[in-house]
XYZ file of C-alpha atoms in Angstrom:
173
model
C -30.897 44.640 -1.314
C -28.658 46.990 -3.243
C -25.184 48.012 -2.221
C -24.376 51.676 -1.817
C -21.902 52.986 -4.369
C -18.734 54.243 -2.737
C -16.887 57.246 -4.063
C -13.867 56.781 -1.786
C -12.277 53.441 -0.862
C -12.222 54.294 2.873
C -15.946 55.000 2.914
C -16.627 51.420 1.771
C -15.122 49.822 4.860
C -18.591 49.258 6.251
C -19.164 46.659 3.529
C -15.988 44.716 4.309
C -15.978 42.481 7.373
C -13.510 43.561 10.059
C -11.414 40.377 9.760
C -10.759 41.188 6.072
C -9.755 44.803 6.651
C -6.016 45.381 6.953
C -4.958 46.426 10.412
C -1.785 47.752 11.947
C -1.576 44.547 14.027
C -1.700 42.442 10.853
C 0.983 44.568 9.184
C 3.153 44.247 12.290
C 2.592 40.467 12.283
C 3.651 40.226 8.610
C 6.763 42.314 9.278
C 7.708 40.185 12.290
C 7.115 36.979 10.319
C 9.312 38.256 7.486
C 12.130 39.169 9.887
C 11.862 35.817 11.690
C 11.883 33.851 8.433
C 14.861 35.826 7.134
C 16.740 35.275 10.386
C 16.076 31.536 10.389
C 17.063 31.191 6.751
C 20.315 33.068 7.360
C 21.120 31.061 10.490
C 21.365 27.744 8.701
C 24.152 26.507 6.501
C 24.561 23.575 4.159
C 27.743 21.914 5.358
C 30.495 20.219 3.395
C 31.560 16.957 4.958
C 33.824 14.031 4.333
C 32.167 10.704 3.547
C 33.291 8.056 6.060
C 31.235 4.976 5.178
C 27.840 3.651 4.142
C 25.570 5.549 1.771
C 26.327 9.039 0.624
C 24.595 11.729 2.674
C 22.552 13.778 0.198
C 22.405 16.929 2.346
C 23.473 18.110 5.773
C 22.194 21.424 7.161
C 23.166 22.804 10.564
C 21.073 25.399 12.410
C 22.205 27.846 13.758
C 25.229 28.134 11.524
C 26.328 30.887 9.171
C 29.664 29.561 7.922
C 31.361 26.375 6.816
C 32.861 25.128 9.078
C 30.259 26.122 11.638
C 31.218 28.399 14.493
C 29.047 27.384 17.447
C 28.993 29.277 20.762
C 28.924 27.221 23.962
C 25.463 27.073 25.499
C 23.817 26.665 22.083
C 21.482 23.936 20.882
C 22.158 22.908 17.303
C 19.915 21.014 14.925
C 21.398 18.898 12.174
C 18.982 18.112 9.370
C 20.035 15.387 6.957
C 18.823 13.454 3.951
C 20.234 9.993 3.196
C 19.504 7.214 0.724
C 19.413 4.054 2.831
C 21.738 1.223 1.838
C 19.678 -1.341 3.782
C 16.269 -2.295 5.077
C 16.237 -1.644 8.806
C 13.677 -1.341 11.591
C 16.121 0.750 13.597
C 18.436 3.694 13.060
C 20.961 4.559 15.750
C 23.106 7.697 15.895
C 26.737 7.420 16.938
C 28.018 11.011 17.082
C 31.677 11.477 18.009
C 34.123 14.317 18.400
C 37.860 13.929 17.847
C 39.935 15.831 20.408
C 43.737 15.501 20.381
C 43.421 12.383 18.220
C 40.947 10.643 20.542
C 37.334 9.986 19.484
C 34.835 10.722 22.257
C 31.031 10.333 22.224
C 29.064 13.586 21.981
C 26.966 13.805 25.173
C 23.240 14.486 25.175
C 22.355 13.180 21.705
C 19.465 10.709 21.662
C 20.956 7.585 20.116
C 17.746 5.819 19.026
C 16.575 7.869 16.039
C 13.329 5.900 15.671
C 12.231 6.237 19.303
C 13.197 9.911 19.521
C 11.172 10.699 16.395
C 14.216 11.977 14.497
C 13.600 9.377 11.757
C 10.454 7.542 10.685
C 11.253 3.828 10.817
C 11.570 1.402 9.178
C 13.935 2.678 6.482
C 14.159 0.867 3.153
C 17.108 0.157 0.888
C 17.299 2.587 -2.032
C 14.789 5.015 -0.485
C 15.566 8.499 0.772
C 14.865 9.299 4.383
C 15.362 12.509 6.295
C 15.586 13.548 9.896
C 16.854 16.049 12.410
C 19.294 15.458 15.261
C 19.561 17.908 18.150
C 22.693 18.420 20.205
C 23.636 20.885 22.910
C 27.080 22.453 23.216
C 27.601 22.385 26.974
C 29.317 25.202 28.856
C 32.205 22.951 29.915
C 33.339 22.572 26.285
C 36.472 24.684 25.689
C 36.975 26.960 22.673
C 38.578 24.842 19.965
C 38.170 23.466 16.455
C 37.331 19.760 16.327
C 36.249 17.129 13.852
C 32.781 15.729 14.478
C 31.765 12.390 12.995
C 28.078 11.478 12.692
C 27.399 7.791 12.005
C 23.958 6.306 11.399
C 23.760 2.601 12.112
C 21.104 0.145 10.984
C 20.482 -3.564 11.502
C 23.225 -4.412 8.978
C 25.891 -1.876 9.959
C 26.640 1.672 8.836
C 23.829 3.358 6.900
C 25.787 6.597 6.450
C 28.652 8.535 7.953
C 29.851 12.115 7.567
C 32.663 14.037 9.246
C 33.065 17.812 9.399
C 34.994 20.413 11.362
C 33.272 22.588 13.961
C 34.697 25.555 15.838
C 33.387 26.025 19.381
C 33.702 29.543 20.813
C 32.920 31.299 24.091
C 30.201 33.952 23.874
């Protein structure tokens, strides 16, 4: 079977299966994917933080966040992605997130404390090995507009694995 020679590219479309041919839907999909990816990349920020015990946190990225310190509207879910080198062998990792308001440290509500059970971290963690995870938190509508210090501790079987503190500004939409 011989293939017909095509003089114009459009006239050869009969030889190309439909799923290979570019379509307006595919172009629209690529444009939407590009916009979505750009938006997500712009809505995350590597955060500077103060070390407050344990191993040094290698990286801390907050989404959505476009500044350092982060400005977070009430009614927003945030995701904090981290990478830490463990200072201990541990079958468990617990989060102890706190916010300091008027000099008083209060627990941050709604954060799943058991990082292993919630799937935020793959356990066990091993001394000298990097591990990564993501914590989700929700900024409830009852939170007033203010700038606070948040402290995120990770605890293992032998005490603090890592701790970082950073400022966050909560705003009304």
